[in-house]
CSV table of C-alpha atoms in Angstrom, one decimal:
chain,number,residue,atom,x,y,z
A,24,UNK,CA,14.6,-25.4,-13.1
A,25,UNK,CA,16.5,-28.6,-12.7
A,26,UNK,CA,17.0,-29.5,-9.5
A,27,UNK,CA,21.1,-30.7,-9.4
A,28,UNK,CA,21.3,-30.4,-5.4
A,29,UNK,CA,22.8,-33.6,-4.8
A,30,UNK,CA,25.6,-32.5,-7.6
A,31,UNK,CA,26.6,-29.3,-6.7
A,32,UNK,CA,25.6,-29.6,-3.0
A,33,UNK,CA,29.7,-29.8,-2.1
A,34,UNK,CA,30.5,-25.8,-3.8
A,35,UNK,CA,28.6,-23.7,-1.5
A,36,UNK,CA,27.0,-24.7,1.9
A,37,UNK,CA,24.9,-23.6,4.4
A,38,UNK,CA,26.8,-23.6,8.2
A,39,UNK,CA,26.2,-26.3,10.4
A,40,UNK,CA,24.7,-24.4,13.3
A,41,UNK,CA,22.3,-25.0,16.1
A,42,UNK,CA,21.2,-21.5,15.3
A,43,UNK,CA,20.5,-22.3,11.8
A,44,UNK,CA,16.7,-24.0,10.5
A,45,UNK,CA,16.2,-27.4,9.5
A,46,UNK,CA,14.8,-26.1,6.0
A,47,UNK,CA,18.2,-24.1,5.3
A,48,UNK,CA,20.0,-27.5,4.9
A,49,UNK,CA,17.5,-28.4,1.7
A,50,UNK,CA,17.8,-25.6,-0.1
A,51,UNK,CA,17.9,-26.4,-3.8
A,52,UNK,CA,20.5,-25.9,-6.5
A,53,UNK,CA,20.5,-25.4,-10.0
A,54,UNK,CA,23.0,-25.2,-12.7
A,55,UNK,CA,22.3,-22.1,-14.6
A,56,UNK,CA,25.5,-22.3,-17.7
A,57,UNK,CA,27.4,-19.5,-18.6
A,58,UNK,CA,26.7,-15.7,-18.4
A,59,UNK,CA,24.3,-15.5,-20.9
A,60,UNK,CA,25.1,-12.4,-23.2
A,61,UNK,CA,22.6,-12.2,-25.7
A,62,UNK,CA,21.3,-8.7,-27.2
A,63,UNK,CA,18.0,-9.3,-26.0
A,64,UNK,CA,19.7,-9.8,-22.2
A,65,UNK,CA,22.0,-6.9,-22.7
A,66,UNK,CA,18.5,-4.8,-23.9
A,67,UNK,CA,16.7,-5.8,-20.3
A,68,UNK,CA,19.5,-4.9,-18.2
A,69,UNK,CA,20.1,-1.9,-20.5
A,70,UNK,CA,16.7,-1.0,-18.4
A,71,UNK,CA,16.5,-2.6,-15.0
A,72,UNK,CA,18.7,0.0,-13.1
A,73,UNK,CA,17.5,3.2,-14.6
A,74,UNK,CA,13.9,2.9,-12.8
A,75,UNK,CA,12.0,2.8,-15.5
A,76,UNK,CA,8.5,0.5,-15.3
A,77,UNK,CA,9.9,-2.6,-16.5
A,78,UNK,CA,7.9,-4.6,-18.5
A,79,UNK,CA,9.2,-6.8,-21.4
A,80,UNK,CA,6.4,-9.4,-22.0
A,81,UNK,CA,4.4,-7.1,-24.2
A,82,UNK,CA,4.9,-5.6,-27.0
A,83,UNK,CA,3.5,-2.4,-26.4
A,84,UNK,CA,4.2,-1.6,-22.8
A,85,UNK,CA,4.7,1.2,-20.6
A,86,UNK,CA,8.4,1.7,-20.9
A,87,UNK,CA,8.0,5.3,-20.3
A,88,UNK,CA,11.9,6.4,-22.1
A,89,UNK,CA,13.8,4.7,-24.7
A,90,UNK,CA,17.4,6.1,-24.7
B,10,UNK,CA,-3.8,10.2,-7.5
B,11,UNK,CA,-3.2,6.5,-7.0
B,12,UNK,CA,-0.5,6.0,-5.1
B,13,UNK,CA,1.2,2.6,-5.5
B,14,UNK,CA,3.8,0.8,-2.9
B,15,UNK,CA,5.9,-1.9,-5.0
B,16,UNK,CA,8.9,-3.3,-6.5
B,17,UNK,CA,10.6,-1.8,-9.5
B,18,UNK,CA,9.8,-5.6,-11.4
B,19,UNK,CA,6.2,-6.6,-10.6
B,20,UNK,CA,4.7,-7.1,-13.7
B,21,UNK,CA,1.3,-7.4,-12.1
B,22,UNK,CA,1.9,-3.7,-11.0
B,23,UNK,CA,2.2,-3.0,-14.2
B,24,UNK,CA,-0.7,-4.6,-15.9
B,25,UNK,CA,-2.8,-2.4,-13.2
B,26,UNK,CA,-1.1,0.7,-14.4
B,27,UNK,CA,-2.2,-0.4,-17.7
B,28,UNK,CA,-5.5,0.0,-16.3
B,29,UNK,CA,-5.3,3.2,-14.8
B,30,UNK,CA,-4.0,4.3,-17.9
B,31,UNK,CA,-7.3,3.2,-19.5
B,32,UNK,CA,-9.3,5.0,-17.1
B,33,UNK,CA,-7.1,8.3,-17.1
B,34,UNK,CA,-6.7,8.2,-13.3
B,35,UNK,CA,-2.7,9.0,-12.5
B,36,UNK,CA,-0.9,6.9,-10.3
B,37,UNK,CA,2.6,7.7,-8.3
B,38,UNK,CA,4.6,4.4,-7.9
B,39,UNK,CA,6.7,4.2,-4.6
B,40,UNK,CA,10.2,1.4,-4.9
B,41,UNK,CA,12.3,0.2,-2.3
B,42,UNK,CA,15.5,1.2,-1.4
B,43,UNK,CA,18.4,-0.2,-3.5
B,44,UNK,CA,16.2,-0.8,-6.5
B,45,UNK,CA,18.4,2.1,-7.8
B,46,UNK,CA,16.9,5.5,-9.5
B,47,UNK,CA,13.5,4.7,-8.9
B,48,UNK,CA,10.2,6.6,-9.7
B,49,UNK,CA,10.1,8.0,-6.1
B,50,UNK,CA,12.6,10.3,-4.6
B,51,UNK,CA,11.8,12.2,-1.4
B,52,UNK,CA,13.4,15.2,-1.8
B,53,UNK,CA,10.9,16.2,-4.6
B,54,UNK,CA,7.9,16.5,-2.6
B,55,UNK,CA,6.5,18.2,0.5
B,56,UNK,CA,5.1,16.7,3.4
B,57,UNK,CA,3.2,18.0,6.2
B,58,UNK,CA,1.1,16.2,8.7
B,59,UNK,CA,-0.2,18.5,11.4
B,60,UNK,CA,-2.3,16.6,14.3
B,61,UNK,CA,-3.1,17.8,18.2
B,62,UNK,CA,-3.2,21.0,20.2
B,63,UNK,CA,-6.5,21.7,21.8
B,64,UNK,CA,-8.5,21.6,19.1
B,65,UNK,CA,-7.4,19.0,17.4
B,66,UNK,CA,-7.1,19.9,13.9
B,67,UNK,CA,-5.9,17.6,11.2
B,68,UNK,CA,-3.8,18.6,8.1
B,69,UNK,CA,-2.0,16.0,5.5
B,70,UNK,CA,-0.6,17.3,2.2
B,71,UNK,CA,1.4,16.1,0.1
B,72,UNK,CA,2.7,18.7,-2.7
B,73,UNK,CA,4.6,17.9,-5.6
B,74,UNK,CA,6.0,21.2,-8.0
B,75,UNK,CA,3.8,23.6,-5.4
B,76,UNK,CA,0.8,21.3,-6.2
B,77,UNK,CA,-1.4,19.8,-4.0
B,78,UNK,CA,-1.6,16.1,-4.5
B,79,UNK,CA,-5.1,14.8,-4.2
B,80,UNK,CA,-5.3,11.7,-2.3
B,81,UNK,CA,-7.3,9.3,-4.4
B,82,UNK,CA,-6.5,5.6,-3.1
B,83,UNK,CA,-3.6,3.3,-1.8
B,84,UNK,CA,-2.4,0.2,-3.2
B,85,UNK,CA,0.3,-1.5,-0.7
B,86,UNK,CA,1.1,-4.0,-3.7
B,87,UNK,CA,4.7,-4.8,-2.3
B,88,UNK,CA,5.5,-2.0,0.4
B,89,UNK,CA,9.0,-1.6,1.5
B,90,UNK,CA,10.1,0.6,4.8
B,91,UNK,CA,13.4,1.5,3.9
B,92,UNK,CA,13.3,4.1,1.1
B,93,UNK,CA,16.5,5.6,2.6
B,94,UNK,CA,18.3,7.2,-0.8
B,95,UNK,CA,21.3,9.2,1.5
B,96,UNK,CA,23.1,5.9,1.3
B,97,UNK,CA,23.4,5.4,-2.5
B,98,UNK,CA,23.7,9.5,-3.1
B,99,UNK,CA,26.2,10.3,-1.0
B,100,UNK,CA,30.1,10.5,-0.8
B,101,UNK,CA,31.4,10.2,2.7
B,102,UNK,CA,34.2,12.2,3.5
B,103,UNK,CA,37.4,11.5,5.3
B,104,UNK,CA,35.8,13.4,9.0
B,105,UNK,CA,32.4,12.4,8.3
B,106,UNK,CA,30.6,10.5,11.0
B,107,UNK,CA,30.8,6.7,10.8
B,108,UNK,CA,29.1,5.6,7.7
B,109,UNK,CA,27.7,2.2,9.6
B,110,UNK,CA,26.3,4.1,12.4
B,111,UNK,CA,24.6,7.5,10.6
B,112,UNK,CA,23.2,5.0,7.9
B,113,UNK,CA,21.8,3.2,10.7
B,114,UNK,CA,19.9,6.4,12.5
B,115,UNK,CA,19.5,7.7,9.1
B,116,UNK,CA,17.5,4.4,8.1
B,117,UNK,CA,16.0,3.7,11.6
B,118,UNK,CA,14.2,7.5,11.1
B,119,UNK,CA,13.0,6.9,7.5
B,120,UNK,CA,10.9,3.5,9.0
B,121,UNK,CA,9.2,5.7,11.1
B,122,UNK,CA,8.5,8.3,8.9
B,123,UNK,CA,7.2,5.7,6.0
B,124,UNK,CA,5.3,3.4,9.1
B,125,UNK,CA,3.6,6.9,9.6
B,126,UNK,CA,2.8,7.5,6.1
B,127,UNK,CA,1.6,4.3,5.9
B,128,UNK,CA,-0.6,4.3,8.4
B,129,UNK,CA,-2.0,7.8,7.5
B,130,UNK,CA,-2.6,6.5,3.9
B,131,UNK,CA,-4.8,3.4,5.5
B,132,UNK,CA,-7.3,6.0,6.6
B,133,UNK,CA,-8.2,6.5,3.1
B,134,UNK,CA,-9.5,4.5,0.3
B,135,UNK,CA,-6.5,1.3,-0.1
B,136,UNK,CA,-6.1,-2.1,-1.1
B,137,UNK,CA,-3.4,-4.4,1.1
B,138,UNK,CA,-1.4,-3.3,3.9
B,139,UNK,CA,1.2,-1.4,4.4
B,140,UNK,CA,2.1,-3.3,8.0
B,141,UNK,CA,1.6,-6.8,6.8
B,142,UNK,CA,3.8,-7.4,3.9
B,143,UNK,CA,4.3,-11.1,5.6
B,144,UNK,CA,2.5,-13.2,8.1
B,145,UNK,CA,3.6,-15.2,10.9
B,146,UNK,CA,3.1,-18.9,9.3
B,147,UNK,CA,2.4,-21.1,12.4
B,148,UNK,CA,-0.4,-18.6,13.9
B,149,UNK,CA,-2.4,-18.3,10.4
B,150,UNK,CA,-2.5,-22.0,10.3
B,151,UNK,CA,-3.7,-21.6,14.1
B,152,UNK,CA,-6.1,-19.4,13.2
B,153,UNK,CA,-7.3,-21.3,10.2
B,154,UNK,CA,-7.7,-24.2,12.1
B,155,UNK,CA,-9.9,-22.0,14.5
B,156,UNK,CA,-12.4,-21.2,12.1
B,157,UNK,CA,-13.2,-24.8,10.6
B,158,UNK,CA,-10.5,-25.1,7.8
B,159,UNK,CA,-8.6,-28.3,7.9
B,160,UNK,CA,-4.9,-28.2,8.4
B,161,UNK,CA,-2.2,-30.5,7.6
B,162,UNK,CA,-0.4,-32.2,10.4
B,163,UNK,CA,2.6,-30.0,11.4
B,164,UNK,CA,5.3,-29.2,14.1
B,165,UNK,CA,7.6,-26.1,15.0
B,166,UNK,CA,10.5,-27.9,17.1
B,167,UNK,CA,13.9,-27.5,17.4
B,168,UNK,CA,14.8,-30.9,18.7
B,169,UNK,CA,16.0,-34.0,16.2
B,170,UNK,CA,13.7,-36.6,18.6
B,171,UNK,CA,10.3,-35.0,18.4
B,172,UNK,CA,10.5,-34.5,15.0
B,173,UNK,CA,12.1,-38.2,14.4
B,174,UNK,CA,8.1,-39.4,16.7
B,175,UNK,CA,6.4,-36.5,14.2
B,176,UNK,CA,8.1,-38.5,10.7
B,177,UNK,CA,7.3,-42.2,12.1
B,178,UNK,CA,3.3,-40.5,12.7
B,179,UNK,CA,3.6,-39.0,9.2
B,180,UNK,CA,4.2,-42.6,7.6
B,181,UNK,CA,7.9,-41.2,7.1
B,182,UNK,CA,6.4,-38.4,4.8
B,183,UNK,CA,7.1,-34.7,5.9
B,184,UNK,CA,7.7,-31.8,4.3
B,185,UNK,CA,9.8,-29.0,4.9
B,186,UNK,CA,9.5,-25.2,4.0
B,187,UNK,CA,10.6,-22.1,5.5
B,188,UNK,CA,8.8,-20.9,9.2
B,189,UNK,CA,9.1,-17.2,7.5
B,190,UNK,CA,9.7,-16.4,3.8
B,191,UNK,CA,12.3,-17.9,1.8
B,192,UNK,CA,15.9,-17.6,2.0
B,193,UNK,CA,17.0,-14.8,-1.0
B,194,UNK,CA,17.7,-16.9,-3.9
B,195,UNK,CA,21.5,-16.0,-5.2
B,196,UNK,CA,23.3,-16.6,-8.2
B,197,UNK,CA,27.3,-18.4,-7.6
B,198,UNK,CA,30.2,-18.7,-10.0
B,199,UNK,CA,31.8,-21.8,-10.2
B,200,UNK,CA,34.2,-21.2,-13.0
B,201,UNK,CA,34.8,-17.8,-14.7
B,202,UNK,CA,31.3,-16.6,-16.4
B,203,UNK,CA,29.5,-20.1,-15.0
B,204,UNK,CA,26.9,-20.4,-12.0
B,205,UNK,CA,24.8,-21.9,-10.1
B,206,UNK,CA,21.5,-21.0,-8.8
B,207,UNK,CA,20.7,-21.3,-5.2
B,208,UNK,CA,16.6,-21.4,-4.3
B,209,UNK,CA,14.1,-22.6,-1.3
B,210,UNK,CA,11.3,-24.6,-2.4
B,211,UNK,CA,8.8,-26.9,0.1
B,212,UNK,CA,11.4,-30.3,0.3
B,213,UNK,CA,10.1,-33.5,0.9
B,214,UNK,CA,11.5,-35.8,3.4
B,215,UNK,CA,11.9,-39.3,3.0
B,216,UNK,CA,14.4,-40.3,5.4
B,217,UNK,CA,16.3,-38.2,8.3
B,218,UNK,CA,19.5,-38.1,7.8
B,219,UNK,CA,22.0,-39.3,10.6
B,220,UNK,CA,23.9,-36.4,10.6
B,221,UNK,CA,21.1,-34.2,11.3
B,222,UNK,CA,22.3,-32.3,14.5
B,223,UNK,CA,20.2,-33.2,17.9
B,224,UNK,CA,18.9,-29.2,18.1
B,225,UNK,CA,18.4,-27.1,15.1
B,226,UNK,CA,17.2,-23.5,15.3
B,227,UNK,CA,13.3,-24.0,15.4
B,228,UNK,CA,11.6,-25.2,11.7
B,229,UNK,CA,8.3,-26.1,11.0
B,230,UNK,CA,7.5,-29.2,9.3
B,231,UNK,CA,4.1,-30.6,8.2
B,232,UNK,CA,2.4,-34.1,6.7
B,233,UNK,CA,2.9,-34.5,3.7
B,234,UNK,CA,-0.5,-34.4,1.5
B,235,UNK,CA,-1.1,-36.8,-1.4
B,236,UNK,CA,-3.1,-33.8,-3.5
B,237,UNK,CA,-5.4,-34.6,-6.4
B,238,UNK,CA,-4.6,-30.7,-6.9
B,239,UNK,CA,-3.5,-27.5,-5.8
B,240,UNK,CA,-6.0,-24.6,-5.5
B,241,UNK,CA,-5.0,-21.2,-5.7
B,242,UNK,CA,-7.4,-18.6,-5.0
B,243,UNK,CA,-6.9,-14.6,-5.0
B,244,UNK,CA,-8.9,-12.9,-2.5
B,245,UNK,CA,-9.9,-9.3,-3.5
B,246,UNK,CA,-12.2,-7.4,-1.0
B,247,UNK,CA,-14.2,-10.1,-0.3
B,248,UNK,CA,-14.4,-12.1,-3.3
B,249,UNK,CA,-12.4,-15.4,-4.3
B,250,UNK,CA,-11.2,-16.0,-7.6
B,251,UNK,CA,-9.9,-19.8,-7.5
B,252,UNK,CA,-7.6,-22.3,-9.8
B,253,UNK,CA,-7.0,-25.6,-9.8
B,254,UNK,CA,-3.7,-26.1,-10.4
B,255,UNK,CA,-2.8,-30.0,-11.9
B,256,UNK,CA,1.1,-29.5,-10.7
B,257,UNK,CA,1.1,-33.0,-9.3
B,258,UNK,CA,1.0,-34.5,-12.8
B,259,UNK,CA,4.6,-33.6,-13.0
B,260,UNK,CA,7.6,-34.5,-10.9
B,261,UNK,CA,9.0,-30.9,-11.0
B,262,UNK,CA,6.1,-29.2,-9.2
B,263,UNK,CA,4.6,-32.0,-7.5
B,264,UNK,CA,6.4,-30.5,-4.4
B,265,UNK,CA,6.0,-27.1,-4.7
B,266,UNK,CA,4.1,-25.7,-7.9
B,267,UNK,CA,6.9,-22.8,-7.9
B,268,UNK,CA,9.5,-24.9,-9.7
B,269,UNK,CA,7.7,-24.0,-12.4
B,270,UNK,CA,8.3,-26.5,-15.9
B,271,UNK,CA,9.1,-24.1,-18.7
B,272,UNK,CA,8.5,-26.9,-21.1
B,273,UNK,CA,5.7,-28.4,-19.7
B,274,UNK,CA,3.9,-25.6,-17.6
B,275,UNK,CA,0.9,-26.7,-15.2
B,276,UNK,CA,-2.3,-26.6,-16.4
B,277,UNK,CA,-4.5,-24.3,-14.6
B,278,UNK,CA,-9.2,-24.2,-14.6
B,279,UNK,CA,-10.7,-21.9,-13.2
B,280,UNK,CA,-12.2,-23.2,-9.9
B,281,UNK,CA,-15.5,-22.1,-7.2
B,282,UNK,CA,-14.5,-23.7,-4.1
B,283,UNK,CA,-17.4,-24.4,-1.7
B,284,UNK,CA,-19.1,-21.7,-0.4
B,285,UNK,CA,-18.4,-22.8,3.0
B,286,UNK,CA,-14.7,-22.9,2.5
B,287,UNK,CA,-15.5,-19.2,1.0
B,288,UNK,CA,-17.2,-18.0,3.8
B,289,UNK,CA,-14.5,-19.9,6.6
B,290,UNK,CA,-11.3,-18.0,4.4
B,291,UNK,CA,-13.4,-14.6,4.3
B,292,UNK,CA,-13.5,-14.9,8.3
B,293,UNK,CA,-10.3,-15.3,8.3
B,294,UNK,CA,-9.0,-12.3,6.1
B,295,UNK,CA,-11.2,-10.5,8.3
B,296,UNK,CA,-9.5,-11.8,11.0
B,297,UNK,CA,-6.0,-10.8,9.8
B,298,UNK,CA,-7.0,-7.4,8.5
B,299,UNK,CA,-6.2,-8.1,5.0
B,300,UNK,CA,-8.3,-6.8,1.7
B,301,UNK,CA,-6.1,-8.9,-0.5
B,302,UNK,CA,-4.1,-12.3,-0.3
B,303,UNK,CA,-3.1,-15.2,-2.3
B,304,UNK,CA,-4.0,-18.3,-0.5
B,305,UNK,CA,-3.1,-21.8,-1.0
B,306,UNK,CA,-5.0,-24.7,-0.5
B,307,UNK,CA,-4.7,-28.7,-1.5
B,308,UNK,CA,-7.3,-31.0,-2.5
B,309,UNK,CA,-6.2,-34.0,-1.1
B,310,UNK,CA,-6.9,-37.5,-2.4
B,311,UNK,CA,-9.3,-38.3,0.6
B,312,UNK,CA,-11.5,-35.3,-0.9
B,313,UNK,CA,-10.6,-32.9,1.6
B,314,UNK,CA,-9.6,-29.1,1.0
B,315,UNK,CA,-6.3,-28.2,3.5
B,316,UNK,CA,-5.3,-24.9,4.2
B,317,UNK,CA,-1.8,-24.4,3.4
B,318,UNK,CA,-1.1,-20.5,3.9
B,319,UNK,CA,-1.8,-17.0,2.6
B,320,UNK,CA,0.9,-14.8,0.9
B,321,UNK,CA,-0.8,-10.9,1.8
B,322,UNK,CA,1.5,-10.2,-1.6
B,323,UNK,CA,1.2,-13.2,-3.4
B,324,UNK,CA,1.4,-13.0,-7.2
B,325,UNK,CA,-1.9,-13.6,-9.2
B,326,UNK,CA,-0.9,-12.9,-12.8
B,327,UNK,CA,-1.0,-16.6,-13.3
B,328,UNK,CA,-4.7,-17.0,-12.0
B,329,UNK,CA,-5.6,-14.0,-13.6
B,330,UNK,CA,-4.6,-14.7,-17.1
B,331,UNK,CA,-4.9,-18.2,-17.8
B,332,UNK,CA,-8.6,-18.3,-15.7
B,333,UNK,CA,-9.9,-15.0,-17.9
B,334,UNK,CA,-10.9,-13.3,-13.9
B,335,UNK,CA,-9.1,-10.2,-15.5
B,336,UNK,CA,-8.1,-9.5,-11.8
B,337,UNK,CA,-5.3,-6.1,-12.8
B,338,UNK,CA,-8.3,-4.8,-14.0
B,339,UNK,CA,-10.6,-5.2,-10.9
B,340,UNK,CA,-7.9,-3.8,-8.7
B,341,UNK,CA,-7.4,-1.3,-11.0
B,342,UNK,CA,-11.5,-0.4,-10.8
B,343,UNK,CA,-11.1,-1.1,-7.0
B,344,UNK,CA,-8.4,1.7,-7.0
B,345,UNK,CA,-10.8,4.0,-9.1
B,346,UNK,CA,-14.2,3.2,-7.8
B,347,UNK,CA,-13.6,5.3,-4.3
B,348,UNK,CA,-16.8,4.4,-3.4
B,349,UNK,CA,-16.6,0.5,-3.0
């Protein structure tokens, strides 16, 4: 990923805190676009809250039920 | 029965089942709590563990549909402690207790239970731990240090000065990184259906900033190391399987090899480090009670190996595949083989 911290650095911050780590304040930040919507996106997340053994890198995985 | 501890999206958990599968040995996967309708629920088996009295006889079982379940082995891949499914199942009505406070003791019972399952299932054949799914940073690199491994330079402080005398020491060259694991990444919208991704890598410091408050909650920093590579070596049972990883030949993962380039991935060899470093990181596995870790090392410039840290669930696909070590299926044999 591209890191765009110094960009968007301003939309969402960590609190200033004496409470809060030095490493907090350098997190990183990356733009990611727009909601991505594609049929093969909608077909993962068709999956990834039914508890199913996820596995979409090969072809002929263990995806035990296909609705 | 194989029983497995993970996440619902660990694709090396799933390349090992793959392997079981080959050797017809069945497995039972155990998810965390909010990963939804998992493969696990509770309520569907039986559990008794009888211990004490006078004579001191033992009992576990485990039954599933009136059947016994035969313990074959353990694999604490990912375990979580808080397999508490009341919270998602159930409606609260309008004189029900306090939802906040019986989730709470609800939860706070479940640990216990699973600690105790877990530490029943560590009497018999396992790989990993179910009690150390994370390590305290700053003592491994104590103990590391202990046993003849080189360390970078570091500090845990919480005060601006020290670490301003540590940066000046460090040529004005530190890195930063996270004391304990890092912060859950999350996803923000900026605009309707547009985000931004928020994510902890290792940062580099160049310069410290004058707005950096005099105390900060206490961080550990470290020298930085000008690496000729990163090694990444998978310790299973006694054996290392190393890489060297070339991430400093691009900007993106000189830092920190995670921020992996899509376009451009690192290129990974298959590596033996000395047997001496072998035999220094053995002790210390030993030493930390683990079977199984991902460690991370740096060969510097100068030609010397530092010890970075050890991830007790550290991914290893990566290693695995592009080195040939075939590693999901040597857990997968460890998990079979009872007897090793």
């Amino acid at each position: 990923m591209k890191d765009e911290t110094e960009k968007y650095k301003d939309l969402l911050k960590i609190p200033e805190h004496n409470n809060v780590s030095f490493d907090l304040h350098h997190i990183s930040i990356s733009y990611q676009g727009k909601k991505v919507t594609s049929d093969k996106v909608k077909y993962m997340q068709k999956y990834r809250g039914k508890g199913f053994i996820l596995d979409f890198y090969k072809p002929n995985s263990n995806i035990l039920f296909i609705k | 029965m194989n029983f497995i501890f993970s996440e619902e999206t660990d694709f090396s958990t799933n390349r090992v089942i793959d392997w079981l599968y080959y050797y017809n040995s069945k497995y039972e996967k155990f998810i965390g709590y909010g990963e939804s309708k998992d493969l696990y629920t509770f309520n569907d088996k039986k559990y008794s563990i009888t211990f004490g009295g006078k004579n001191n006889i033992e009992s576990n079982s485990i039954f599933t549909n009136n059947e016994n379940v035969n313990i074959n082995s353990t694999w604490f891949r990912r375990p979580y402690k808080y397999a508490d499914h009341f919270s998602s199942d159930f409606d609260y009505e309008e004189n029900a207790y306090p939802a906040g406070k019986l989730h709470n003791a609800i939860n706070s019972r479940f640990k216990v239970f699973w600690d105790f399952i877990g530490y029943k299932l560590e009497e018999y054949h396992h790989l990993g731990s179910f009690q150390t799914n994370s390590l305290n940073k700053p003592i491994v690199l104590h103990e590391a240090q202990k046993l003849g491994l080189i360390i970078p330079k570091t500090i845990v402080t919480n005060s601006l000065d020290d670490l301003h005398s540590f940066f000046i020491d460090c040529n004005k060259k530190i890195i930063t990184k996270s004391i304990h694991e890092v912060i859950i990444d999350h996803r923000h919208e900026i605009k309707k259906d547009e985000f931004i991704f928020l994510y902890q890598m290792t940062k580099l410091i160049t310069e410290l900033d004058d707005d950096v408050p005099k105390i900060f909650a206490p961080s550990l920093f470290q020298e930085y190391i000008d690496k000729e590579y990163e090694i990444r070596t998978i310790y299973i049972n006694g054996e290392c399987y190393s890489a060297a990883i070339f991430s400093q030949l691009n900007e993106q993962t000189e830092i920190d090899m995670r921020n992996r380039d899509a376009n451009r991935p690192s290129r990974y060899i298959p590596y033996k480090l000395d047997d001496s470093i072998e035999n220094k990181l053995h002790k210390l596995m030993i030493k930390l009670g683990l079977k199984f870790g991902a460690i991370d090392l740096i060969k510097s410039k100068d030609g010397e190996y530092y010890f970075l840290e050890i991830n007790p669930v550290g991914q290893y696909g990566d290693v695995s595949m592009i080195c040939n070590y075939y590693l999901h299926k040597k857990i997968a044999e460890y998990l079979v083989n009872t007897a090793n």
